[in-house]
């Protein structure tokens, strides 16, 4: 990128125009990008054109970035095709990452997963603001070039998302706990109540706010979950086993009327839920951390991954490259209270960060 | 009640001024009642006076109705005390009903349970509109007089609630499934994620809408749940065992990659969640069902209980007593599409209903 590119519209491809692909296309278009899009469903492509979600149909070989937003199991083939058809960076949005990250080894590929959804399916649910305040996980691999990572991180940040970098395997283990197993538990609870409702018609009329909250995600379209469960089987089964153990312990606590123990468990849950991080949290005091990035692939990605490991939220960032070549500086804005922790971690990994409080 | 009572303010007691008691007091006051209230916490009583939630402190011996809104295990003693101290009808709001319904045998007592709550605790969360559109379960016993049942049903309907009548045991079994076990599952899920978050700080930042929905109720105050779990232990353990079985089946389905089976389970849950009855549903066409109530205790309660068993929603109702004595007519407004079903059930129980469509 040179400064000239600021004057002409930036160009992107979106492959797959469902809820996520459609929302990416709308969000980019709203920010002045020229978006070229395609989908295996010709009617959906027509509709996307009519709605102004995309400007042109097909794949633009010179697009700066291609978002691949197809079902999980179709990911590797679609990502490889996008890498072959274009000269730019390619990222995907699949909910499970280890498969595609190991199948596609290319410096231009940055696997990703926006943690955003909607009760609505498909293109008609697409929303330019879907990613505002959402976490967008990037899972760079050893092959991912630093420039590729930085570009994708900057673009998804510009859509309002907060970038969290994780290894693909780590991502899959964590989303099994906070997304996949909750979905399966929600469906199980809904089916349990529905079966009992056959005994007594009033049961579902007693379903108040709590039950409605817990089963809301069970109304989602099942199709994506079949691929997710196939692709992330090991982590899901492990997290389900943990949930089964926890619920069995709860059953024993109730069955034996161990009130003190129940009190402890419920208090712990209350505290944890109350402390759940807000989706968009701006700390009271910020610090600017400047990290010179050595001439080594994956350094920017490593800085982000380390931040996630340490629980440090990068509110904003920029990467500057020095004129001489591939050395550069990553400037990250973080909560000032976390700056010592982050500096310690960076030093331990061989970086030479400097920290400045912003007042 | 004579027609004269319409001219002077109706009088009620509310014993226990927490979230539910405070909301009942506010709702009655907003509808012109004079409310006398008390609580074991003198500060809370002062605050209720200051906020205008109650008009006087203590217990009014001539109040038409007394709402007992104390913790579950304190219920039987408080209900008996209210029956001793007043000449009117007494109802309670505890979340578990079999205990208090068997402990207090009195024609003036109508056990009840409004299915409404709030993230907020205590008097400060109290809201005059809390019961608007909520289901209010009444669980009349063999001892409950028909007049007592009808009066409580009319008063809670006037607060915007929809009355559903169930036997105390049936109520307890159903709320174990739609309220108690979901709460315990929510807490378990929250604790599981919180424990895993010790391994990786980013985990809870990945918690998107679905996880937040599913764990929202875990933020509730644990205190009431200790009593609920003690009092409804048998039904809760049974429903937890069902949930454990369902989750174990889900685990096997995922572990063995049985996609067709998973598809069926998720589709069933989606369908059931989508069909969950709306809290306030006004059918397109209504019918008026007139049910002569014979000279037999518990007939009005039986008509309501039968409606709940059949899944018939009574949108509105009135009870008229004939001048000669205890015979009367119950007029219920229901969904016209349900009128044959309801009529069949009433005929089978020896009633002589007549149905008229309302246009």
XYZ file of C-alpha atoms in Angstrom:
718
model
C 0.000 0.000 0.000
C 1.183 3.458 -0.851
C -0.499 6.696 0.123
C -2.089 6.740 -3.354
C -4.398 3.900 -2.415
C -6.217 6.212 -0.040
C -7.629 8.112 -3.006
C -9.210 5.203 -4.856
C -11.700 2.794 -3.348
C -10.102 -0.220 -1.739
C -11.240 -3.509 -3.266
C -12.364 -6.671 -1.490
C -13.919 -10.010 -2.396
C -16.507 -11.776 -0.302
C -17.035 -15.438 -1.150
C -20.271 -16.728 0.396
C -23.060 -14.229 1.007
C -24.837 -15.627 4.051
C -25.271 -13.803 7.364
C -21.542 -13.290 8.016
C -20.391 -12.807 4.408
C -23.316 -10.468 3.737
C -22.547 -8.470 6.869
C -18.844 -8.197 5.955
C -19.810 -7.006 2.453
C -22.259 -4.440 3.860
C -19.774 -3.215 6.466
C -17.003 -2.804 3.872
C -19.338 -1.086 1.381
C -20.471 1.289 4.126
C -16.801 2.219 4.640
C -16.216 3.030 0.977
C -14.809 -0.273 -0.236
C -15.740 -1.695 -3.631
C -16.918 -5.213 -2.899
C -17.021 -8.034 -5.415
C -19.001 -11.045 -4.213
C -20.134 -14.519 -5.118
C -22.121 -17.421 -3.733
C -22.967 -20.920 -4.945
C -26.627 -19.822 -4.824
C -27.298 -17.676 -7.935
C -30.522 -16.237 -6.434
C -28.659 -15.031 -3.403
C -26.070 -13.343 -5.635
C -28.869 -11.533 -7.506
C -30.417 -10.437 -4.252
C -27.051 -9.177 -2.956
C -26.678 -7.093 -6.126
C -30.210 -5.714 -5.793
C -29.655 -4.831 -2.135
C -26.384 -3.087 -2.979
C -24.506 -5.457 -0.661
C -21.989 -6.109 -3.442
C -20.969 -3.930 -6.389
C -19.921 -6.661 -8.824
C -20.287 -10.414 -9.123
C -17.436 -12.909 -9.213
C -13.907 -12.629 -7.856
C -11.672 -9.593 -8.392
C -8.127 -10.940 -8.949
C -6.547 -7.701 -7.716
C -8.628 -7.281 -4.563
C -6.546 -6.394 -1.519
C -8.404 -8.935 0.626
C -10.791 -11.841 0.140
C -13.148 -12.919 2.922
C -14.181 -16.566 2.552
C -17.486 -17.051 4.384
C -18.623 -20.559 3.462
C -19.679 -23.522 5.651
C -16.905 -24.971 7.832
C -16.257 -28.145 5.842
C -16.174 -26.255 2.523
C -13.540 -23.853 3.919
C -10.182 -25.360 2.860
C -11.183 -25.763 -0.805
C -12.720 -22.279 -0.998
C -9.713 -20.650 0.703
C -7.260 -22.404 -1.642
C -9.355 -21.344 -4.634
C -9.308 -17.731 -3.421
C -5.521 -17.843 -2.982
C -5.175 -19.180 -6.537
C -7.578 -16.624 -8.036
C -6.204 -13.497 -6.379
C -2.930 -11.796 -5.539
C -4.155 -10.338 -2.221
C -4.590 -11.551 1.332
C -7.212 -14.214 2.141
C -9.025 -14.703 5.420
C -11.969 -16.900 6.417
C -14.675 -16.734 9.082
C -15.296 -20.382 9.972
C -16.204 -21.238 13.587
C -13.561 -23.982 13.827
C -9.980 -23.191 12.901
C -7.508 -26.069 13.288
C -8.684 -27.886 10.137
C -8.412 -25.017 7.697
C -5.243 -23.684 9.371
C -3.420 -26.981 8.839
C -4.926 -27.650 5.402
C -3.919 -24.316 3.880
C -0.276 -23.330 4.313
C 0.278 -19.952 2.677
C 1.854 -16.678 3.812
C -1.180 -14.820 2.410
C -3.753 -16.758 4.469
C -4.933 -15.507 7.881
C -7.574 -17.801 9.451
C -10.217 -15.866 11.396
C -13.509 -16.128 13.280
C -15.761 -13.179 14.099
C -17.666 -13.975 17.338
C -20.887 -12.412 16.147
C -24.201 -13.823 15.102
C -27.839 -13.088 14.890
C -31.133 -14.896 15.380
C -31.702 -14.196 11.691
C -30.276 -16.443 9.033
C -28.785 -15.642 5.680
C -28.400 -12.536 3.645
C -31.579 -10.941 4.931
C -30.133 -10.915 8.440
C -26.918 -9.247 7.215
C -26.065 -6.070 9.088
C -23.219 -3.596 8.489
C -22.953 -3.114 12.280
C -22.850 -6.810 13.185
C -19.174 -6.654 14.202
C -19.363 -3.421 16.182
C -17.984 -4.288 19.629
C -17.645 -7.978 18.785
C -14.475 -9.993 19.257
C -12.871 -11.126 15.986
C -10.402 -13.923 16.581
C -7.459 -14.305 14.217
C -5.522 -17.568 14.366
C -2.293 -16.983 12.445
C -0.215 -20.068 11.625
C 3.550 -20.420 11.316
C 3.119 -19.801 7.600
C 1.130 -16.557 7.940
C 3.181 -13.504 6.942
C 3.280 -10.637 9.395
C 2.025 -8.182 6.795
C -0.929 -10.415 6.051
C -1.815 -10.636 9.742
C -1.456 -6.879 10.280
C -3.602 -6.036 7.267
C -6.460 -8.338 8.291
C -6.227 -7.117 11.889
C -6.472 -3.501 10.730
C -9.385 -4.143 8.384
C -11.502 -6.090 10.891
C -10.707 -3.448 13.533
C -12.024 -0.833 11.111
C -15.342 -2.756 11.076
C -15.622 -2.118 14.821
C -14.344 -5.496 15.994
C -11.809 -6.141 18.720
C -8.974 -8.387 17.505
C -7.907 -11.321 19.675
C -5.118 -13.539 18.363
C -4.962 -17.196 19.374
C -3.432 -20.351 17.996
C -5.970 -22.343 15.956
C -6.002 -25.216 18.467
C -6.445 -22.877 21.426
C -9.293 -21.113 19.665
C -11.077 -24.401 19.056
C -10.724 -25.516 22.677
C -12.042 -22.185 24.003
C -15.037 -21.847 21.668
C -16.048 -25.421 22.528
C -16.576 -24.119 26.092
C -18.161 -20.726 25.426
C -20.058 -21.400 22.220
C -20.397 -24.986 20.993
C -21.284 -26.760 24.243
C -23.657 -23.960 25.368
C -25.482 -24.397 22.062
C -25.802 -28.156 22.522
C -26.875 -27.685 26.161
C -29.493 -25.150 25.115
C -30.945 -27.584 22.569
C -30.921 -30.417 25.122
C -32.756 -28.301 27.694
C -35.325 -27.221 25.119
C -35.970 -30.814 24.040
C -36.252 -31.974 27.660
C -38.921 -29.357 28.365
C -40.685 -30.110 25.107
C -40.847 -33.843 25.887
C -42.234 -33.129 29.353
C -44.764 -30.760 27.778
C -46.431 -33.806 26.244
C -47.383 -34.863 29.770
C -48.749 -31.452 30.652
C -49.762 -28.750 28.202
C -49.135 -25.936 30.697
C -45.406 -26.645 31.057
C -44.199 -24.368 28.297
C -46.532 -21.578 29.430
C -44.538 -21.517 32.671
C -41.374 -20.751 30.706
C -40.359 -17.337 32.003
C -37.392 -15.105 31.164
C -34.646 -17.402 32.444
C -35.765 -20.373 30.404
C -36.306 -18.181 27.359
C -32.785 -16.766 27.691
C -31.249 -20.216 28.060
C -32.978 -21.698 25.035
C -32.809 -18.691 22.690
C -29.801 -20.013 20.746
C -31.569 -23.354 20.232
C -33.759 -21.518 17.706
C -30.736 -21.054 15.428
C -30.452 -22.920 12.156
C -29.001 -26.408 12.774
C -27.060 -26.629 9.494
C -23.847 -24.907 10.620
C -23.731 -26.960 13.839
C -23.379 -30.287 12.043
C -20.100 -29.140 10.470
C -18.952 -27.535 13.710
C -19.536 -30.742 15.685
C -17.724 -32.834 13.074
C -14.799 -30.447 12.829
C -14.386 -29.685 16.537
C -15.465 -33.078 17.875
C -12.572 -33.673 20.246
C -12.797 -30.332 22.053
C -16.611 -30.454 22.191
C -16.674 -33.946 23.676
C -14.097 -32.887 26.254
C -16.108 -29.812 27.255
C -19.345 -31.829 27.312
C -17.655 -34.297 29.658
C -16.688 -31.398 31.922
C -20.277 -30.129 31.865
C -21.596 -33.621 32.640
C -19.203 -33.855 35.597
C -20.274 -30.416 36.837
C -23.976 -31.212 36.538
C -23.515 -34.559 38.229
C -21.754 -32.847 41.124
C -24.665 -30.363 41.250
C -27.122 -33.267 41.338
C -25.291 -34.824 44.294
C -25.180 -31.477 46.098
C -28.953 -31.059 45.745
C -29.784 -34.723 46.429
C -27.853 -34.654 49.706
C -29.096 -31.205 50.668
C -25.556 -29.815 51.061
C -26.636 -26.194 51.393
C -23.198 -24.743 52.181
C -21.716 -26.365 49.112
C -24.625 -25.215 46.935
C -24.233 -21.713 48.314
C -20.533 -21.715 47.370
C -21.204 -22.967 43.839
C -23.980 -20.444 43.194
C -21.950 -17.581 44.647
C -18.972 -18.489 42.466
C -21.216 -18.476 39.379
C -22.820 -15.181 40.359
C -19.427 -13.584 40.829
C -18.059 -14.946 37.556
C -21.136 -13.836 35.599
C -21.068 -10.376 37.141
C -17.385 -10.057 36.211
C -17.879 -11.217 32.636
C -15.963 -8.690 30.528
C -18.134 -6.141 28.804
C -18.006 -6.486 25.039
C -16.714 -2.984 24.523
C -14.727 -1.870 27.512
C -12.745 1.316 27.517
C -10.395 1.466 30.465
C -10.119 4.669 32.459
C -6.424 5.133 31.643
C -4.687 3.980 28.548
C -1.068 3.307 27.734
C 0.694 3.228 24.398
C 3.075 0.300 23.999
C 5.622 0.591 21.170
C 7.070 -2.762 20.145
C 9.876 -2.770 17.585
C 9.165 -5.787 15.401
C 12.287 -7.650 14.352
C 12.917 -9.031 10.911
C 11.271 -12.338 11.722
C 8.017 -13.756 10.312
C 5.026 -13.831 12.635
C 6.236 -11.233 15.119
C 3.132 -8.995 14.951
C 0.922 -12.064 15.276
C 3.006 -13.191 18.254
C 2.536 -9.849 20.004
C -1.248 -10.168 19.616
C -1.259 -13.804 20.686
C 0.771 -12.954 23.787
C -1.672 -10.153 24.638
C -4.567 -12.647 24.497
C -2.676 -15.123 26.691
C -2.083 -12.429 29.281
C -5.648 -11.127 29.135
C -4.480 -7.799 27.739
C -7.039 -6.116 25.509
C -5.532 -4.207 22.584
C -7.995 -1.347 22.070
C -6.294 0.052 19.017
C -3.075 -0.501 17.130
C -1.012 0.432 14.118
C 1.976 -1.126 12.400
C 4.643 1.129 10.870
C 7.285 -0.261 8.594
C 10.634 1.433 8.386
C 11.689 2.647 4.966
C 14.681 0.285 4.851
C 12.722 -2.938 4.757
C 10.852 -5.392 6.806
C 11.618 -4.001 10.285
C 8.784 -2.087 11.815
C 7.075 -0.877 14.956
C 3.772 -2.101 16.338
C 2.021 0.520 18.445
C -0.721 -0.896 20.644
C -3.118 1.010 22.913
C -3.966 -0.945 26.058
C -5.371 -0.486 29.559
C -2.630 1.314 31.535
C -3.189 -1.070 34.464
C -2.055 -3.962 32.261
C 1.091 -2.309 30.917
C 3.590 -3.855 33.356
C 2.170 -7.315 32.766
C 2.329 -6.878 28.995
C 5.825 -5.392 29.111
C 7.022 -8.327 31.227
C 5.626 -10.828 28.758
C 7.103 -9.011 25.768
C 10.550 -8.788 27.387
C 10.409 -12.507 28.173
C 9.805 -13.219 24.490
C 12.769 -11.116 23.381
C 10.951 -7.902 22.420
C 12.109 -4.422 23.523
C 8.871 -2.593 24.258
C 8.551 0.969 25.521
C 5.463 2.139 27.395
C 3.979 5.637 27.575
C 0.875 6.562 29.565
C -1.725 8.521 27.636
C -3.317 11.362 29.601
C -68.397 -8.097 48.440
C -71.358 -5.884 47.734
C -71.517 -3.120 45.154
C -70.738 -0.656 47.962
C -67.144 -1.873 48.160
C -66.430 -0.309 44.793
C -66.692 3.133 46.377
C -64.103 2.705 49.126
C -60.535 1.654 48.578
C -59.997 -2.092 48.760
C -57.533 -3.130 51.447
C -54.652 -5.594 51.175
C -51.725 -6.749 53.287
C -48.311 -7.592 51.897
C -46.050 -9.551 54.257
C -42.454 -9.443 53.052
C -41.331 -6.468 50.977
C -38.670 -7.905 48.686
C -38.796 -7.873 44.889
C -42.083 -9.789 44.589
C -43.832 -8.409 47.689
C -42.715 -4.881 46.826
C -43.966 -5.280 43.260
C -47.340 -6.625 44.455
C -47.667 -3.674 46.846
C -46.768 -1.187 44.112
C -49.125 -2.805 41.600
C -52.039 -2.799 44.073
C -51.344 0.791 45.172
C -51.257 1.853 41.510
C -54.736 0.344 41.140
C -56.184 2.256 44.069
C -55.804 -0.298 46.836
C -54.779 0.726 50.340
C -51.818 -1.497 51.145
C -50.595 -2.331 54.629
C -47.172 -3.954 54.681
C -44.531 -5.438 56.902
C -41.131 -7.095 56.742
C -38.731 -8.604 59.280
C -36.239 -5.927 58.180
C -37.280 -2.626 59.813
C -35.126 -0.567 57.421
C -36.869 -2.060 54.446
C -40.255 -1.213 55.998
C -39.144 2.413 56.434
C -37.975 2.534 52.859
C -41.244 1.058 51.586
C -43.130 3.788 53.482
C -40.865 6.501 52.077
C -41.253 5.190 48.526
C -45.040 5.071 48.927
C -45.016 1.332 48.229
C -47.190 0.804 51.336
C -49.638 3.153 53.076
C -49.407 1.732 56.593
C -47.150 -0.607 58.517
C -48.223 -3.869 60.131
C -51.122 -6.144 59.295
C -54.674 -4.924 58.669
C -57.009 -7.514 60.278
C -59.872 -6.608 57.938
C -57.897 -6.623 54.669
C -59.668 -8.473 51.886
C -56.467 -10.283 50.900
C -52.995 -10.873 52.338
C -50.044 -11.654 50.065
C -47.310 -13.548 51.911
C -44.016 -12.964 50.062
C -41.342 -14.466 52.315
C -38.579 -17.013 51.613
C -39.812 -20.523 50.753
C -38.966 -22.227 54.041
C -40.516 -19.405 56.108
C -43.773 -19.726 54.142
C -45.963 -22.102 56.209
C -45.429 -20.201 59.478
C -46.032 -16.801 57.837
C -49.151 -18.006 56.011
C -50.604 -19.489 59.223
C -49.858 -16.260 61.065
C -51.629 -14.247 58.347
C -54.682 -16.536 58.543
C -54.767 -16.070 62.323
C -54.322 -12.286 62.149
C -56.906 -11.524 59.433
C -60.399 -12.452 58.367
C -59.669 -12.241 54.633
C -58.167 -14.505 52.007
C -54.457 -15.380 52.155
C -52.197 -16.249 49.239
C -48.441 -16.718 48.972
C -45.863 -16.384 46.187
C -43.277 -19.062 46.997
C -41.537 -20.826 44.109
C -42.262 -24.312 45.511
C -45.829 -25.216 46.439
C -46.318 -28.769 47.757
C -44.830 -28.020 51.197
C -46.928 -24.986 52.061
C -50.040 -26.481 50.411
C -49.905 -29.552 52.636
C -48.788 -27.683 55.756
C -51.623 -25.133 55.699
C -55.121 -26.575 55.335
C -57.594 -23.706 55.323
C -60.494 -22.716 53.036
C -59.125 -19.137 53.034
C -55.656 -20.085 51.734
C -54.827 -20.115 48.007
C -51.189 -21.063 47.329
C -49.719 -19.161 44.371
C -46.551 -18.469 42.387
C -46.105 -15.540 40.001
C -43.619 -16.574 37.273
C -41.942 -13.201 37.152
C -38.558 -12.000 38.239
C -35.927 -9.449 37.594
C -32.157 -9.223 37.534
C -32.558 -6.742 40.373
C -32.965 -7.890 43.947
C -35.122 -6.574 46.711
C -37.389 -3.625 47.148
C -35.376 -1.378 44.834
C -36.092 -3.726 41.954
C -39.833 -3.681 42.712
C -41.964 -2.712 39.733
C -45.731 -2.176 39.510
C -45.667 -3.691 36.003
C -43.674 -6.808 36.918
C -46.682 -9.104 36.462
C -47.940 -7.589 33.210
C -48.152 -10.508 30.775
C -46.588 -12.947 33.262
C -48.109 -16.282 34.189
C -49.334 -16.444 37.803
C -49.833 -20.038 38.899
C -52.452 -20.791 41.562
C -52.325 -24.221 43.178
C -55.617 -24.656 45.026
C -55.841 -27.587 47.441
C -58.861 -29.694 48.386
C -59.352 -27.346 51.319
C -59.348 -24.121 49.259
C -62.835 -22.579 49.026
C -64.067 -21.697 45.567
C -64.706 -18.097 46.567
C -61.143 -17.770 47.840
C -59.752 -19.132 44.585
C -61.947 -16.872 42.432
C -61.053 -13.763 44.414
C -57.291 -14.356 44.178
C -57.596 -15.234 40.476
C -59.485 -12.009 39.813
C -57.045 -9.847 41.767
C -53.884 -11.254 40.174
C -55.548 -10.986 36.744
C -56.190 -7.321 37.496
C -52.402 -6.921 37.957
C -51.967 -8.006 34.331
C -51.076 -11.639 35.023
C -52.460 -14.676 33.263
C -53.820 -17.246 35.744
C -52.853 -20.895 35.318
C -54.205 -23.373 37.875
C -52.257 -26.525 38.691
C -52.077 -28.972 41.570
C -49.187 -28.109 43.931
C -47.303 -31.302 43.040
C -47.733 -30.741 39.312
C -46.508 -27.161 39.662
C -43.374 -28.303 41.457
C -42.556 -30.949 38.844
C -43.021 -28.470 35.987
C -41.017 -25.584 37.466
C -38.171 -27.996 38.228
C -37.902 -28.417 34.431
C -38.457 -24.846 33.232
C -36.968 -22.855 36.100
C -34.971 -24.684 38.777
C -32.832 -26.973 36.622
C -32.154 -24.238 34.015
C -30.865 -22.072 36.859
C -28.547 -24.816 38.146
C -27.379 -25.574 34.574
C -26.659 -21.910 33.966
C -24.521 -21.726 37.117
C -22.694 -24.934 36.180
C -21.913 -23.636 32.693
C -20.684 -20.331 34.097
C -18.402 -22.078 36.590
C -17.055 -24.415 33.921
C -16.080 -21.470 31.698
C -14.656 -19.595 34.664
C -12.444 -22.544 35.649
C -11.185 -22.902 32.090
C -10.510 -19.152 32.006
C -7.707 -19.764 34.504
C -5.887 -21.636 31.750
C -6.401 -18.900 29.203
C -7.304 -15.310 29.959
C -8.976 -14.752 26.587
C -11.682 -17.371 27.146
C -14.275 -15.101 28.701
C -13.642 -12.397 26.097
C -14.891 -14.888 23.520
C -18.217 -15.112 25.354
C -20.682 -13.786 22.807
C -24.454 -13.362 22.926
C -25.395 -17.026 23.254
C -23.159 -17.633 26.261
C -24.298 -14.377 27.841
C -27.934 -15.354 27.389
C -27.380 -18.792 28.862
C -25.573 -17.570 31.956
C -27.622 -14.423 32.656
C -29.712 -16.062 35.396
C -26.562 -17.295 37.129
C -26.042 -13.661 38.192
C -29.156 -13.894 40.390
C -28.901 -13.856 44.163
C -28.173 -17.402 45.424
C -30.163 -17.083 48.677
C -33.581 -18.064 47.357
C -32.152 -21.053 45.493
C -30.961 -22.806 48.641
C -34.538 -23.001 49.931
C -35.891 -23.940 46.520
C -33.420 -26.824 46.192
C -34.227 -28.077 49.681
C -37.967 -27.823 49.214
C -38.175 -29.187 45.657
C -35.290 -31.652 45.912
C -37.073 -34.692 44.487
C -38.394 -33.003 41.337
C -35.112 -31.147 40.764
C -32.991 -34.294 41.048
C -35.349 -36.079 38.675
C -35.159 -33.283 36.096
C -31.352 -33.037 36.523
C -31.140 -36.773 35.838
C -33.157 -36.259 32.666
C -30.831 -33.432 31.617
C -27.770 -35.590 32.356
C -29.238 -38.365 30.211
C -29.983 -35.911 27.400
C -26.492 -34.402 27.501
C -24.883 -37.820 27.623
C -26.863 -38.844 24.537
C -25.713 -35.607 22.878
C -22.108 -36.440 23.792
C -22.398 -39.867 22.172
C -24.011 -38.357 19.078
C -21.123 -35.917 18.651
C -18.393 -38.401 19.615
C -19.584 -40.877 16.983
C -20.240 -38.203 14.388
C -23.872 -39.237 13.918
C -24.850 -36.230 11.809
C -28.379 -37.375 10.928
C -29.197 -37.906 14.589
C -27.666 -34.552 15.551
C -29.632 -32.887 12.788
C -32.872 -34.399 14.145
C -32.137 -33.320 17.723
C -31.226 -29.756 16.730
C -34.231 -29.439 14.429
C -36.560 -30.643 17.176
C -35.102 -28.052 19.569
C -35.355 -25.285 16.983
C -38.991 -26.140 16.285
C -39.867 -26.327 19.985
C -38.139 -23.017 20.752
C -39.785 -21.283 17.817
C -43.195 -22.555 18.994
C -42.676 -21.489 22.601
C -45.916 -19.714 23.523
C -45.659 -15.961 23.569
C -46.147 -14.562 27.037
C -49.097 -12.446 26.055
C -50.937 -14.021 23.180
C -54.240 -12.700 22.019
C -55.866 -15.146 19.649
C -57.490 -13.894 16.464
C -60.940 -15.115 17.460
C -62.285 -15.481 20.950
C -65.085 -17.522 22.418
C -67.015 -17.027 25.628
C -67.530 -20.205 27.613
C -70.236 -20.085 30.314
C -69.849 -22.812 32.913
C -72.574 -23.162 35.544
C -70.707 -23.958 38.745
C -72.499 -26.482 40.906
C -72.816 -26.315 44.662
C -69.569 -28.162 45.237
C -66.315 -26.832 46.724
C -63.425 -26.333 44.347
C -65.424 -26.214 41.123
C -64.025 -22.882 39.860
C -60.487 -24.078 40.666
C -61.223 -27.322 38.848
C -62.336 -25.463 35.714
C -59.046 -23.522 35.695
C -56.969 -26.614 36.412
C -58.667 -28.470 33.565
C -57.960 -25.545 31.218
C -54.242 -25.737 32.106
C -54.191 -29.505 31.547
C -55.741 -29.046 28.108
C -53.460 -26.148 27.179
C -56.392 -23.747 27.044
C -55.453 -20.181 27.914
C -58.174 -18.286 29.813
C -57.664 -14.693 28.659
C -60.285 -13.209 30.924
C -62.978 -14.477 33.253
C -65.639 -13.518 35.747
C -67.582 -15.464 38.344
C -71.209 -14.570 39.020
C -73.028 -15.952 42.019
C -76.772 -16.397 41.839
C -78.801 -14.553 44.439
C -80.114 -17.800 45.945
C -76.819 -19.049 47.281
C -73.628 -20.739 46.355
C -74.443 -21.702 42.768
C -72.847 -19.508 40.188
C -71.588 -19.144 36.661
C -67.981 -18.870 35.561
C -67.572 -16.999 32.283
C -64.212 -17.558 30.626
C -62.877 -15.940 27.466
C -60.680 -18.310 25.470
C -59.203 -18.798 21.986
C -62.156 -19.831 19.789
C -60.020 -22.557 18.208
C -59.774 -24.258 21.615
C -63.476 -24.128 22.447
C -64.410 -27.657 21.318
C -61.487 -29.142 23.224
C -62.399 -27.215 26.363
C -66.099 -28.048 26.053
C -65.267 -31.740 25.669
C -63.141 -31.697 28.795
C -65.765 -29.837 30.805
C -68.538 -32.223 29.715
C -66.350 -35.177 30.694
C -66.011 -33.707 34.185
C -69.773 -33.277 34.569
C -70.069 -29.534 33.729
C -72.681 -28.176 31.339
C -70.825 -25.476 29.444
C -72.229 -23.302 26.682
C -69.976 -21.653 24.096
C -70.538 -18.454 22.156
C -68.125 -16.990 19.591
C -67.266 -13.349 20.067
C -67.134 -11.318 16.855
